[in-house]
PDB file of C-alpha atoms in Angstrom:
ATOM      1  CA  ASP D   1     126.597  79.215 118.772  1.00 72.00           C
ATOM      2  CA  ALA D   2     123.982  82.045 119.239  1.00 73.00           C
ATOM      3  CA  LYS D   3     125.207  84.157 122.663  1.00 86.00           C
ATOM      4  CA  THR D   4     121.933  85.010 124.187  1.00 94.00           C
ATOM      5  CA  THR D   5     118.949  82.726 125.189  1.00 96.00           C
ATOM      6  CA  GLN D   6     115.208  83.415 125.138  1.00 97.00           C
ATOM      7  CA  PRO D   7     112.432  81.938 126.303  1.00 98.00           C
ATOM      8  CA  PRO D   8     110.442  79.598 123.365  1.00 97.00           C
ATOM      9  CA  SER D   9     107.607  81.541 123.524  1.00 97.00           C
ATOM     10  CA  MET D  10     105.504  83.943 124.705  1.00 98.00           C
ATOM     11  CA  ASP D  11     101.756  84.778 124.699  1.00 97.00           C
ATOM     12  CA  CYS D  12     100.700  88.669 124.558  1.00 97.00           C
ATOM     13  CA  ALA D  13      96.512  89.649 124.710  1.00 97.00           C
ATOM     14  CA  GLU D  14      95.673  92.250 122.034  1.00 97.00           C
ATOM     15  CA  GLY D  15      96.703  96.135 123.031  1.00 97.00           C
ATOM     16  CA  ARG D  16      98.672  95.093 126.042  1.00 97.00           C
ATOM     17  CA  ALA D  17     102.615  95.582 125.651  1.00 98.00           C
ATOM     18  CA  ALA D  18     104.660  92.691 125.443  1.00 98.00           C
ATOM     19  CA  ASN D  19     108.136  92.741 127.080  1.00 98.00           C
ATOM     20  CA  LEU D  20     110.369  89.417 125.885  1.00 98.00           C
ATOM     21  CA  PRO D  21     113.475  89.152 127.803  1.00 98.00           C
ATOM     22  CA  CYS D  22     116.843  87.840 126.804  1.00 98.00           C
ATOM     23  CA  ASN D  23     119.672  86.915 128.742  1.00 97.00           C
ATOM     24  CA  HIS D  24     123.041  87.877 127.223  1.00 95.00           C
ATOM     25  CA  SER D  25     125.669  87.262 129.728  1.00 93.00           C
ATOM     26  CA  THR D  26     128.536  87.315 128.272  1.00 91.00           C
ATOM     27  CA  ILE D  27     128.520  90.069 126.204  1.00 92.00           C
ATOM     28  CA  SER D  28     131.619  91.631 125.781  1.00 89.00           C
ATOM     29  CA  GLY D  29     131.918  95.213 125.901  1.00 88.00           C
ATOM     30  CA  ASN D  30     132.376  96.251 122.375  1.00 86.00           C
ATOM     31  CA  GLU D  31     129.051  93.889 121.503  1.00 90.00           C
ATOM     32  CA  TYR D  32     125.807  95.967 120.568  1.00 90.00           C
ATOM     33  CA  VAL D  33     122.027  93.915 121.166  1.00 93.00           C
ATOM     34  CA  TYR D  34     120.033  93.696 118.218  1.00 92.00           C
ATOM     35  CA  TRP D  35     116.583  92.847 117.925  1.00 95.00           C
ATOM     36  CA  TYR D  36     115.075  91.449 114.774  1.00 94.00           C
ATOM     37  CA  ARG D  37     111.757  89.557 114.377  1.00 96.00           C
ATOM     38  CA  GLN D  38     110.421  87.469 111.316  1.00 96.00           C
ATOM     39  CA  ILE D  39     107.358  86.866 110.102  1.00 95.00           C
ATOM     40  CA  HIS D  40     106.293  83.842 108.545  1.00 88.00           C
ATOM     41  CA  SER D  41     108.193  83.502 105.065  1.00 85.00           C
ATOM     42  CA  GLN D  42     109.745  87.058 105.420  1.00 92.00           C
ATOM     43  CA  GLY D  43     114.111  88.281 105.713  1.00 94.00           C
ATOM     44  CA  PRO D  44     113.652  89.702 109.216  1.00 93.00           C
ATOM     45  CA  GLN D  45     113.143  93.128 110.011  1.00 92.00           C
ATOM     46  CA  TYR D  46     115.078  95.862 112.481  1.00 89.00           C
ATOM     47  CA  ILE D  47     113.272  96.728 115.045  1.00 93.00           C
ATOM     48  CA  ILE D  48     115.693  98.547 117.290  1.00 91.00           C
ATOM     49  CA  HIS D  49     119.448  97.821 119.084  1.00 90.00           C
ATOM     50  CA  GLY D  50     121.638  99.268 121.556  1.00 91.00           C
ATOM     51  CA  LEU D  51     124.520  99.429 123.547  1.00 92.00           C
ATOM     52  CA  LYS D  52     124.048 100.622 127.083  1.00 92.00           C
ATOM     53  CA  ASN D  53     121.606 103.198 127.535  1.00 90.00           C
ATOM     54  CA  ASN D  54     117.749 102.551 126.644  1.00 95.00           C
ATOM     55  CA  GLU D  55     116.218 102.575 123.771  1.00 94.00           C
ATOM     56  CA  THR D  56     113.124 103.959 122.085  1.00 96.00           C
ATOM     57  CA  ASN D  57     111.589 104.247 118.411  1.00 93.00           C
ATOM     58  CA  GLU D  58     108.684 104.019 116.931  1.00 93.00           C
ATOM     59  CA  MET D  59     108.467 100.391 116.701  1.00 94.00           C
ATOM     60  CA  ALA D  60     109.447  99.503 120.381  1.00 97.00           C
ATOM     61  CA  SER D  61     111.526 100.451 123.468  1.00 98.00           C
ATOM     62  CA  LEU D  62     114.660  98.084 124.746  1.00 98.00           C
ATOM     63  CA  ILE D  63     115.939  98.404 128.169  1.00 98.00           C
ATOM     64  CA  ILE D  64     119.242  96.775 128.722  1.00 97.00           C
ATOM     65  CA  THR D  65     119.787  96.283 132.913  1.00 96.00           C
ATOM     66  CA  GLU D  66     123.231  98.040 133.832  1.00 95.00           C
ATOM     67  CA  ASP D  67     125.073  95.121 133.867  1.00 95.00           C
ATOM     68  CA  ARG D  68     124.542  94.392 130.123  1.00 95.00           C
ATOM     69  CA  LYS D  69     124.075  90.552 130.874  1.00 95.00           C
ATOM     70  CA  SER D  70     120.357  91.089 129.837  1.00 96.00           C
ATOM     71  CA  SER D  71     117.578  93.136 127.669  1.00 97.00           C
ATOM     72  CA  THR D  72     114.156  93.687 126.999  1.00 98.00           C
ATOM     73  CA  LEU D  73     112.125  94.154 124.076  1.00 98.00           C
ATOM     74  CA  ILE D  74     108.958  96.130 124.944  1.00 98.00           C
ATOM     75  CA  LEU D  75     106.217  96.248 122.129  1.00 98.00           C
ATOM     76  CA  PRO D  76     104.400  98.729 124.271  1.00 97.00           C
ATOM     77  CA  HIS D  77     100.900  98.043 122.266  1.00 96.00           C
ATOM     78  CA  ALA D  78     101.141  94.453 120.545  1.00 97.00           C
ATOM     79  CA  THR D  79      99.009  93.823 117.531  1.00 97.00           C
ATOM     80  CA  LEU D  80      97.931  90.905 115.776  1.00 97.00           C
ATOM     81  CA  ARG D  81     100.334  91.576 112.822  1.00 96.00           C
ATOM     82  CA  ASP D  82     103.368  91.470 115.522  1.00 97.00           C
ATOM     83  CA  THR D  83     102.924  87.997 116.087  1.00 97.00           C
ATOM     84  CA  ALA D  84     106.451  86.922 114.757  1.00 97.00           C
ATOM     85  CA  VAL D  85     109.199  84.720 115.995  1.00 97.00           C
ATOM     86  CA  TYR D  86     111.926  87.557 118.323  1.00 98.00           C
ATOM     87  CA  TYR D  87     115.879  87.732 117.535  1.00 96.00           C
ATOM     88  CA  CYS D  88     117.883  88.967 120.474  1.00 96.00           C
ATOM     89  CA  ILE D  89     121.636  89.140 118.824  1.00 93.00           C
ATOM     90  CA  ALA D  90     124.689  90.047 120.626  1.00 92.00           C
ATOM     91  CA  GLU D  91     127.308  90.584 118.595  1.00 85.00           C
ATOM     92  CA  GLY D  92     129.974  93.651 117.652  1.00 77.00           C
ATOM     93  CA  HIS D  93     129.701  96.125 114.813  1.00 68.00           C
ATOM     94  CA  GLY D  94     130.772  94.667 111.352  1.00 66.00           C
ATOM     95  CA  GLN D  95     130.313  90.912 112.853  1.00 72.00           C
ATOM     96  CA  ASN D  96     128.363  87.739 111.390  1.00 77.00           C
ATOM     97  CA  PHE D  97     125.398  87.961 113.084  1.00 84.00           C
ATOM     98  CA  VAL D  98     124.490  84.271 114.763  1.00 86.00           C
ATOM     99  CA  PHE D  99     120.910  83.530 114.994  1.00 91.00           C
ATOM    100  CA  GLY D 100     119.724  81.736 117.586  1.00 92.00           C
ATOM    101  CA  PRO D 101     115.412  79.834 118.294  1.00 93.00           C
ATOM    102  CA  GLY D 102     114.456  82.976 119.103  1.00 96.00           C
ATOM    103  CA  THR D 103     110.970  83.729 121.107  1.00 98.00           C
ATOM    104  CA  ARG D 104     107.369  82.853 118.831  1.00 97.00           C
ATOM    105  CA  LEU D 105     105.409  85.560 120.350  1.00 98.00           C
ATOM    106  CA  SER D 106     101.697  85.070 119.769  1.00 98.00           C
ATOM    107  CA  VAL D 107      99.792  88.286 119.923  1.00 98.00           C
ATOM    108  CA  LEU D 108      96.036  87.394 120.749  1.00 97.00           C
ATOM    109  CA  PRO D 109      92.306  88.629 120.012  1.00 96.00           C
TER     110      PRO D 109
ATOM    111  CA  GLY M   1     116.733 103.919 103.773  1.00 63.00           C
ATOM    112  CA  ALA M   2     118.870 101.085 103.681  1.00 75.00           C
ATOM    113  CA  VAL M   3     116.437  98.377 101.545  1.00 85.00           C
ATOM    114  CA  VAL M   4     117.971  95.070  99.694  1.00 90.00           C
ATOM    115  CA  SER M   5     116.081  93.888  97.286  1.00 93.00           C
ATOM    116  CA  GLN M   6     115.871  89.911  96.657  1.00 96.00           C
ATOM    117  CA  HIS M   7     114.829  87.755  93.919  1.00 97.00           C
ATOM    118  CA  PRO M   8     113.246  85.838  92.732  1.00 97.00           C
ATOM    119  CA  SER M   9     110.655  84.926  95.828  1.00 96.00           C
ATOM    120  CA  ARG M  10     110.296  81.942  95.003  1.00 97.00           C
ATOM    121  CA  VAL M  11     112.179  79.110  92.384  1.00 97.00           C
ATOM    122  CA  ILE M  12     110.988  75.943  91.647  1.00 97.00           C
ATOM    123  CA  CYS M  13     113.527  73.831  89.360  1.00 96.00           C
ATOM    124  CA  LYS M  14     114.564  70.164  88.407  1.00 97.00           C
ATOM    125  CA  SER M  15     117.410  67.882  90.679  1.00 97.00           C
ATOM    126  CA  GLY M  16     119.998  69.071  88.316  1.00 97.00           C
ATOM    127  CA  THR M  17     119.197  72.257  87.525  1.00 97.00           C
ATOM    128  CA  SER M  18     121.027  75.544  88.847  1.00 97.00           C
ATOM    129  CA  VAL M  19     119.121  77.828  90.329  1.00 98.00           C
ATOM    130  CA  LYS M  20     120.608  81.821  90.656  1.00 97.00           C
ATOM    131  CA  ILE M  21     119.176  84.209  93.510  1.00 97.00           C
ATOM    132  CA  GLU M  22     120.106  88.073  93.483  1.00 97.00           C
ATOM    133  CA  CYS M  23     121.036  90.104  96.679  1.00 95.00           C
ATOM    134  CA  ARG M  24     120.691  93.891  95.428  1.00 93.00           C
ATOM    135  CA  SER M  25     121.489  97.244  97.903  1.00 90.00           C
ATOM    136  CA  LEU M  26     118.955  99.828  96.519  1.00 88.00           C
ATOM    137  CA  ASP M  27     119.689 102.696  98.573  1.00 82.00           C
ATOM    138  CA  PHE M  28     123.213 102.210  99.672  1.00 82.00           C
ATOM    139  CA  GLN M  29     126.458 100.479  98.794  1.00 84.00           C
ATOM    140  CA  ALA M  30     126.890  96.807 100.681  1.00 83.00           C
ATOM    141  CA  THR M  31     130.614  96.404 100.907  1.00 80.00           C
ATOM    142  CA  THR M  32     129.433  92.995 102.887  1.00 85.00           C
ATOM    143  CA  MET M  33     126.653  90.767 102.414  1.00 90.00           C
ATOM    144  CA  PHE M  34     125.659  87.415 103.893  1.00 92.00           C
ATOM    145  CA  TRP M  35     123.940  84.394 102.825  1.00 95.00           C
ATOM    146  CA  TYR M  36     121.535  82.526 105.394  1.00 95.00           C
ATOM    147  CA  ARG M  37     120.175  79.691 104.549  1.00 96.00           C
ATOM    148  CA  GLN M  38     116.439  78.840 106.763  1.00 96.00           C
ATOM    149  CA  PHE M  39     115.079  74.802 106.855  1.00 95.00           C
ATOM    150  CA  PRO M  40     111.206  74.448 108.140  1.00 91.00           C
ATOM    151  CA  LYS M  41     110.753  75.292 111.854  1.00 89.00           C
ATOM    152  CA  GLN M  42     114.883  76.379 112.416  1.00 92.00           C
ATOM    153  CA  SER M  43     116.813  79.924 112.959  1.00 93.00           C
ATOM    154  CA  LEU M  44     118.906  81.348 110.321  1.00 94.00           C
ATOM    155  CA  MET M  45     121.896  79.307 109.657  1.00 94.00           C
ATOM    156  CA  LEU M  46     124.656  81.514 108.118  1.00 94.00           C
ATOM    157  CA  MET M  47     126.376  80.105 104.699  1.00 95.00           C
ATOM    158  CA  ALA M  48     128.713  82.927 103.341  1.00 94.00           C
ATOM    159  CA  THR M  49     130.252  86.259 103.696  1.00 91.00           C
ATOM    160  CA  SER M  50     130.799  88.118 100.690  1.00 89.00           C
ATOM    161  CA  ASN M  51     132.842  91.298 100.286  1.00 85.00           C
ATOM    162  CA  GLU M  52     132.799  93.497  96.835  1.00 82.00           C
ATOM    163  CA  GLY M  53     135.868  92.547  94.983  1.00 82.00           C
ATOM    164  CA  SER M  54     136.748  89.406  96.948  1.00 84.00           C
ATOM    165  CA  LYS M  55     136.354  85.879  97.162  1.00 88.00           C
ATOM    166  CA  ALA M  56     132.682  84.421  99.939  1.00 92.00           C
ATOM    167  CA  THR M  57     134.022  83.018 102.744  1.00 93.00           C
ATOM    168  CA  TYR M  58     131.733  80.280 103.587  1.00 95.00           C
ATOM    169  CA  GLU M  59     130.792  79.155 106.647  1.00 94.00           C
ATOM    170  CA  GLN M  60     132.295  75.115 108.188  1.00 94.00           C
ATOM    171  CA  GLY M  61     130.124  72.411 106.123  1.00 94.00           C
ATOM    172  CA  VAL M  62     128.977  74.860 103.435  1.00 95.00           C
ATOM    173  CA  GLU M  63     130.135  73.485 100.098  1.00 95.00           C
ATOM    174  CA  LYS M  64     131.767  76.498  97.984  1.00 93.00           C
ATOM    175  CA  ASP M  65     131.720  74.719  94.743  1.00 95.00           C
ATOM    176  CA  LYS M  66     128.344  73.844  95.460  1.00 96.00           C
ATOM    177  CA  PHE M  67     126.647  76.986  96.345  1.00 97.00           C
ATOM    178  CA  LEU M  68     128.473  79.827  94.115  1.00 96.00           C
ATOM    179  CA  ILE M  69     128.861  82.971  95.177  1.00 94.00           C
ATOM    180  CA  ASN M  70     129.603  86.681  93.506  1.00 91.00           C
ATOM    181  CA  HIS M  71     129.916  90.137  94.987  1.00 88.00           C
ATOM    182  CA  ALA M  72     130.901  91.897  91.704  1.00 81.00           C
ATOM    183  CA  SER M  73     129.160  95.575  92.731  1.00 88.00           C
ATOM    184  CA  LEU M  74     128.747  97.379  95.648  1.00 87.00           C
ATOM    185  CA  THR M  75     125.162  97.014  95.010  1.00 90.00           C
ATOM    186  CA  LEU M  76     124.854  93.501  93.521  1.00 92.00           C
ATOM    187  CA  SER M  77     125.778  90.044  95.129  1.00 93.00           C
ATOM    188  CA  THR M  78     124.464  86.972  94.022  1.00 95.00           C
ATOM    189  CA  LEU M  79     124.125  83.077  95.020  1.00 97.00           C
ATOM    190  CA  THR M  80     123.789  80.036  92.538  1.00 97.00           C
ATOM    191  CA  VAL M  81     122.695  76.606  93.324  1.00 97.00           C
ATOM    192  CA  THR M  82     124.271  74.606  91.367  1.00 97.00           C
ATOM    193  CA  SER M  83     123.214  71.102  90.690  1.00 97.00           C
ATOM    194  CA  ALA M  84     120.393  71.215  93.033  1.00 97.00           C
ATOM    195  CA  HIS M  85     118.533  68.767  94.955  1.00 96.00           C
ATOM    196  CA  PRO M  86     115.428  68.268  96.567  1.00 97.00           C
ATOM    197  CA  GLU M  87     117.924  68.572 100.059  1.00 96.00           C
ATOM    198  CA  ASP M  88     118.447  71.890  99.001  1.00 97.00           C
ATOM    199  CA  SER M  89     115.252  72.518  98.987  1.00 97.00           C
ATOM    200  CA  SER M  90     114.978  75.872 101.636  1.00 97.00           C
ATOM    201  CA  PHE M  91     114.168  79.789 102.300  1.00 97.00           C
ATOM    202  CA  TYR M  92     117.651  81.762 101.273  1.00 98.00           C
ATOM    203  CA  ILE M  93     117.693  84.995 102.576  1.00 96.00           C
ATOM    204  CA  CYS M  94     120.689  88.031 102.201  1.00 95.00           C
ATOM    205  CA  SER M  95     121.676  90.636 104.306  1.00 91.00           C
ATOM    206  CA  ALA M  96     124.227  93.463 104.002  1.00 88.00           C
ATOM    207  CA  SER M  97     125.849  95.803 106.410  1.00 78.00           C
ATOM    208  CA  TYR M  98     126.032  99.473 106.149  1.00 68.00           C
ATOM    209  CA  ASN M  99     127.388 102.335 107.513  1.00 62.00           C
ATOM    210  CA  LYS M 100     126.341 105.716 107.537  1.00 56.00           C
ATOM    211  CA  GLY M 101     128.132 108.908 108.730  1.00 48.00           C
ATOM    212  CA  THR M 102     131.652 109.542 108.528  1.00 42.00           C
ATOM    213  CA  ALA M 103     132.852 107.668 111.541  1.00 40.00           C
ATOM    214  CA  GLN M 104     132.240 104.781 109.546  1.00 40.00           C
ATOM    215  CA  LEU M 105     129.904 103.621 112.306  1.00 44.00           C
ATOM    216  CA  ILE M 106     127.808 100.404 111.388  1.00 48.00           C
ATOM    217  CA  TYR M 107     123.975 100.768 112.111  1.00 55.00           C
ATOM    218  CA  GLY M 108     122.723  97.378 111.428  1.00 63.00           C
ATOM    219  CA  TYR M 109     122.341  94.667 108.668  1.00 76.00           C
ATOM    220  CA  THR M 110     119.182  94.603 106.870  1.00 85.00           C
ATOM    221  CA  PHE M 111     117.542  92.149 105.287  1.00 91.00           C
ATOM    222  CA  GLY M 112     116.437  90.574 101.635  1.00 93.00           C
ATOM    223  CA  SER M 113     112.440  89.568 101.796  1.00 95.00           C
ATOM    224  CA  GLY M 114     113.960  85.481 100.993  1.00 96.00           C
ATOM    225  CA  THR M 115     113.799  83.408  98.391  1.00 97.00           C
ATOM    226  CA  ARG M 116     112.113  80.072  98.636  1.00 97.00           C
ATOM    227  CA  LEU M 117     114.097  77.123  96.526  1.00 98.00           C
ATOM    228  CA  THR M 118     111.758  74.461  96.098  1.00 97.00           C
ATOM    229  CA  VAL M 119     113.801  71.198  93.670  1.00 97.00           C
ATOM    230  CA  VAL M 120     111.380  68.719  92.421  1.00 97.00           C
TER     231      VAL M 120
END
Protein backbone atom coordinates (compact mmCIF):
# COMPACT_ATOMS: atom_id res chain seq x y z
CA ASP A 1 0.00 0.00 0.00
CA ALA A 2 1.04 3.55 -0.65
CA LYS A 3 2.43 5.43 2.34
CA THR A 4 0.85 8.69 1.30
CA THR A 5 -2.66 10.08 1.04
CA GLN A 6 -3.73 12.82 -1.34
CA PRO A 7 -7.04 14.40 -2.27
CA PRO A 8 -8.45 12.69 -5.36
CA SER A 9 -8.93 15.87 -7.34
CA MET A 10 -8.35 19.62 -7.33
CA ASP A 11 -9.10 22.54 -9.59
CA CYS A 12 -6.91 25.57 -10.11
CA ALA A 13 -7.38 28.70 -12.19
CA GLU A 14 -4.83 29.28 -14.91
CA GLY A 15 -2.10 31.63 -13.76
CA ARG A 16 -2.75 31.03 -10.09
CA ALA A 17 -0.64 28.94 -7.74
CA ALA A 18 -1.63 25.31 -7.38
CA ASN A 19 -1.01 23.90 -3.91
CA LEU A 20 -1.20 20.12 -3.77
CA PRO A 21 -1.15 18.57 -0.29
CA CYS A 22 0.15 15.17 0.70
CA ASN A 23 0.03 13.35 4.02
CA HIS A 24 2.78 10.91 4.92
CA SER A 25 2.36 10.54 8.65
CA THR A 26 4.26 7.24 8.85
CA ILE A 27 7.30 8.40 6.91
CA SER A 28 10.56 7.18 8.38
CA GLY A 29 13.72 9.20 8.85
CA ASN A 30 15.51 7.95 5.76
CA GLU A 31 12.58 8.23 3.38
CA TYR A 32 12.36 11.02 0.87
CA VAL A 33 9.25 12.70 -0.45
CA TYR A 34 9.06 12.51 -4.23
CA TRP A 35 6.57 14.18 -6.53
CA TYR A 36 5.82 12.98 -10.04
CA ARG A 37 3.07 13.82 -12.45
CA GLN A 38 1.49 11.88 -15.26
CA ILE A 39 -0.15 13.48 -18.23
CA HIS A 40 -2.62 11.27 -20.00
CA SER A 41 -1.06 8.28 -21.77
CA GLN A 42 2.49 9.24 -20.87
CA GLY A 43 5.01 7.98 -18.36
CA PRO A 44 5.36 9.76 -15.02
CA GLN A 45 7.51 12.88 -15.06
CA TYR A 46 9.79 13.75 -12.17
CA ILE A 47 9.02 17.07 -10.52
CA ILE A 48 10.93 17.39 -7.28
CA HIS A 49 11.99 15.55 -4.17
CA GLY A 50 13.18 16.40 -0.68
CA LEU A 51 14.08 14.99 2.70
CA LYS A 52 13.67 17.65 5.36
CA ASN A 53 14.32 21.04 3.86
CA ASN A 54 12.09 22.89 1.49
CA GLU A 55 13.16 22.55 -2.11
CA THR A 56 12.66 24.62 -5.24
CA ASN A 57 13.49 24.02 -8.86
CA GLU A 58 12.37 25.36 -12.20
CA MET A 59 9.13 23.41 -12.06
CA ALA A 60 7.88 23.68 -8.51
CA SER A 61 8.51 24.18 -4.83
CA LEU A 62 8.21 21.52 -2.16
CA ILE A 63 7.31 22.52 1.36
CA ILE A 64 7.81 19.82 3.99
CA THR A 65 6.48 20.34 7.51
CA GLU A 66 8.94 20.27 10.36
CA ASP A 67 7.60 16.94 11.64
CA ARG A 68 7.77 15.62 8.04
CA LYS A 69 4.27 14.20 8.29
CA SER A 70 2.97 16.21 5.39
CA SER A 71 4.13 18.24 2.44
CA THR A 72 2.79 20.58 -0.21
CA LEU A 73 3.78 20.81 -3.84
CA ILE A 74 3.43 24.30 -5.20
CA LEU A 75 3.16 25.11 -8.88
CA PRO A 76 3.59 28.89 -8.73
CA HIS A 77 1.79 29.84 -11.93
CA ALA A 78 -0.30 26.95 -13.19
CA THR A 79 -0.88 26.62 -16.93
CA LEU A 80 -3.28 24.41 -18.86
CA ARG A 81 -0.35 22.08 -19.58
CA ASP A 82 -0.04 21.38 -15.85
CA THR A 83 -3.31 19.44 -15.96
CA ALA A 84 -2.26 15.95 -14.89
CA VAL A 85 -2.36 13.38 -12.11
CA TYR A 86 0.16 14.27 -9.42
CA TYR A 87 1.70 11.53 -7.31
CA CYS A 88 3.32 12.02 -3.94
CA ILE A 89 5.57 9.13 -2.93
CA ALA A 90 7.45 8.57 0.32
CA GLU A 91 10.26 6.11 -0.13
CA GLY A 92 13.86 5.44 0.72
CA HIS A 93 16.57 5.61 -1.89
CA GLY A 94 16.82 2.42 -3.86
CA GLN A 95 13.41 1.16 -2.85
CA ASN A 96 10.47 0.43 -5.10
CA PHE A 97 8.00 3.21 -5.70
CA VAL A 98 4.46 2.42 -4.61
CA PHE A 99 2.01 4.68 -6.38
CA GLY A 100 -1.25 5.72 -4.77
CA PRO A 101 -4.15 7.10 -6.79
CA GLY A 102 -2.66 10.60 -6.78
CA THR A 103 -4.42 13.94 -7.21
CA ARG A 104 -6.01 14.79 -10.51
CA LEU A 105 -5.29 18.48 -11.01
CA SER A 106 -7.42 20.34 -13.51
CA VAL A 107 -6.18 23.78 -14.50
CA LEU A 108 -9.12 25.81 -15.70
CA PRO A 109 -8.93 28.68 -18.20
CA GLY B 1 20.18 13.75 -18.35
CA ALA B 2 18.79 10.44 -17.09
CA VAL B 3 16.53 9.67 -20.03
CA VAL B 4 14.77 6.35 -20.49
CA SER B 5 13.56 5.39 -23.94
CA GLN B 6 10.74 2.88 -24.23
CA HIS B 7 9.75 1.18 -27.46
CA PRO B 8 7.28 0.63 -29.01
CA SER B 9 4.86 3.29 -27.85
CA ARG B 10 1.88 1.36 -29.15
CA VAL B 11 1.41 -2.22 -30.23
CA ILE B 12 -1.58 -4.26 -31.30
CA CYS B 13 -1.20 -8.01 -31.37
CA LYS B 14 -3.36 -11.04 -31.85
CA SER B 15 -4.36 -13.20 -28.93
CA GLY B 16 -1.83 -15.97 -28.35
CA THR B 17 1.17 -14.14 -29.74
CA SER B 18 4.09 -12.66 -27.81
CA VAL B 19 5.12 -9.03 -27.61
CA LYS B 20 8.47 -7.60 -26.58
CA ILE B 21 8.84 -4.14 -25.04
CA GLU B 22 12.24 -2.51 -24.75
CA CYS B 23 13.44 -0.05 -22.15
CA ARG B 24 16.78 1.68 -22.67
CA SER B 25 18.66 4.11 -20.48
CA LEU B 26 20.21 6.59 -22.90
CA ASP B 27 22.79 8.49 -20.92
CA PHE B 28 23.36 6.52 -17.78
CA GLN B 29 23.82 3.00 -16.55
CA ALA B 30 20.75 1.54 -14.96
CA THR B 31 21.61 -1.26 -12.61
CA THR B 32 17.97 -1.56 -11.58
CA MET B 33 14.90 -1.21 -13.75
CA PHE B 34 11.27 -1.51 -12.80
CA TRP B 35 8.26 -2.55 -14.84
CA TYR B 36 4.79 -1.21 -14.08
CA ARG B 37 1.36 -1.85 -15.50
CA GLN B 38 -1.45 0.67 -15.53
CA PHE B 39 -5.08 -0.10 -16.33
CA PRO B 40 -7.46 2.69 -17.38
CA LYS B 41 -8.26 5.17 -14.62
CA GLN B 42 -5.99 3.33 -12.19
CA SER B 43 -2.60 4.03 -10.75
CA LEU B 44 0.66 2.36 -11.67
CA MET B 45 1.16 -1.12 -10.26
CA LEU B 46 4.67 -2.50 -9.91
CA MET B 47 5.06 -5.79 -11.74
CA ALA B 48 8.72 -6.62 -11.27
CA THR B 49 12.15 -5.33 -10.45
CA SER B 50 15.06 -6.31 -12.63
CA ASN B 51 18.72 -6.07 -11.77
CA GLU B 52 21.37 -6.28 -14.43
CA GLY B 53 22.76 -9.78 -14.73
CA SER B 54 20.33 -11.46 -12.36
CA LYS B 55 16.80 -12.77 -12.33
CA ALA B 56 13.94 -10.36 -11.93
CA THR B 57 11.93 -10.17 -8.75
CA TYR B 58 8.21 -10.33 -9.40
CA GLU B 59 5.46 -8.85 -7.30
CA GLN B 60 2.84 -11.12 -5.84
CA GLY B 61 0.28 -12.17 -8.37
CA VAL B 62 2.46 -11.46 -11.43
CA GLU B 63 3.22 -14.59 -13.45
CA LYS B 64 6.93 -14.76 -14.13
CA ASP B 65 6.46 -17.26 -16.96
CA LYS B 66 4.04 -14.97 -18.70
CA PHE B 67 5.94 -11.72 -18.25
CA LEU B 68 9.54 -12.50 -19.11
CA ILE B 69 12.05 -9.87 -18.09
CA ASN B 70 15.61 -9.73 -19.35
CA HIS B 71 18.15 -7.19 -18.11
CA ALA B 72 21.26 -8.34 -19.91
CA SER B 73 23.08 -5.03 -19.97
CA LEU B 74 23.28 -1.86 -17.93
CA THR B 75 21.32 0.05 -20.54
CA LEU B 76 18.63 -2.37 -21.69
CA SER B 77 15.78 -4.26 -20.07
CA THR B 78 13.08 -6.05 -22.00
CA LEU B 79 9.61 -7.23 -21.02
CA THR B 80 8.07 -9.97 -23.13
CA VAL B 81 4.38 -10.66 -22.73
CA THR B 82 4.01 -14.27 -23.80
CA SER B 83 0.82 -15.78 -25.17
CA ALA B 84 -0.94 -12.46 -24.78
CA HIS B 85 -4.66 -12.36 -24.11
CA PRO B 86 -7.12 -9.46 -24.18
CA GLU B 87 -6.92 -9.10 -20.40
CA ASP B 88 -3.21 -8.27 -20.80
CA SER B 89 -4.16 -5.13 -22.68
CA SER B 90 -2.76 -2.31 -20.60
CA PHE B 91 -0.27 0.54 -20.44
CA TYR B 92 3.18 -0.81 -19.57
CA ILE B 93 5.80 1.57 -18.18
CA CYS B 94 9.42 1.01 -17.29
CA SER B 95 11.59 3.07 -15.00
CA ALA B 96 15.21 3.07 -14.00
CA SER B 97 17.03 4.20 -10.93
CA TYR B 98 20.21 6.12 -11.40
CA ASN B 99 23.12 7.11 -9.27
CA LYS B 100 25.05 10.29 -9.42
CA GLY B 101 28.29 11.13 -7.77
CA THR B 102 30.82 9.09 -5.91
CA ALA B 103 28.59 8.82 -2.87
CA GLN B 104 26.25 6.53 -4.80
CA LEU B 105 23.38 8.83 -3.96
CA ILE B 106 20.36 7.77 -5.96
CA TYR B 107 18.74 10.87 -7.33
CA GLY B 108 15.51 9.28 -8.19
CA TYR B 109 13.76 7.35 -10.82
CA THR B 110 13.13 8.23 -14.42
CA PHE B 111 10.31 6.72 -16.40
CA GLY B 112 9.85 5.69 -19.98
CA SER B 113 7.01 7.09 -22.04
CA GLY B 114 5.04 3.87 -21.80
CA THR B 115 3.74 1.22 -24.20
CA ARG B 116 0.05 0.86 -24.94
CA LEU B 117 -0.58 -2.84 -25.57
CA THR B 118 -3.85 -3.91 -27.15
CA VAL B 119 -4.50 -7.61 -27.59
CA VAL B 120 -7.27 -8.45 -30.03
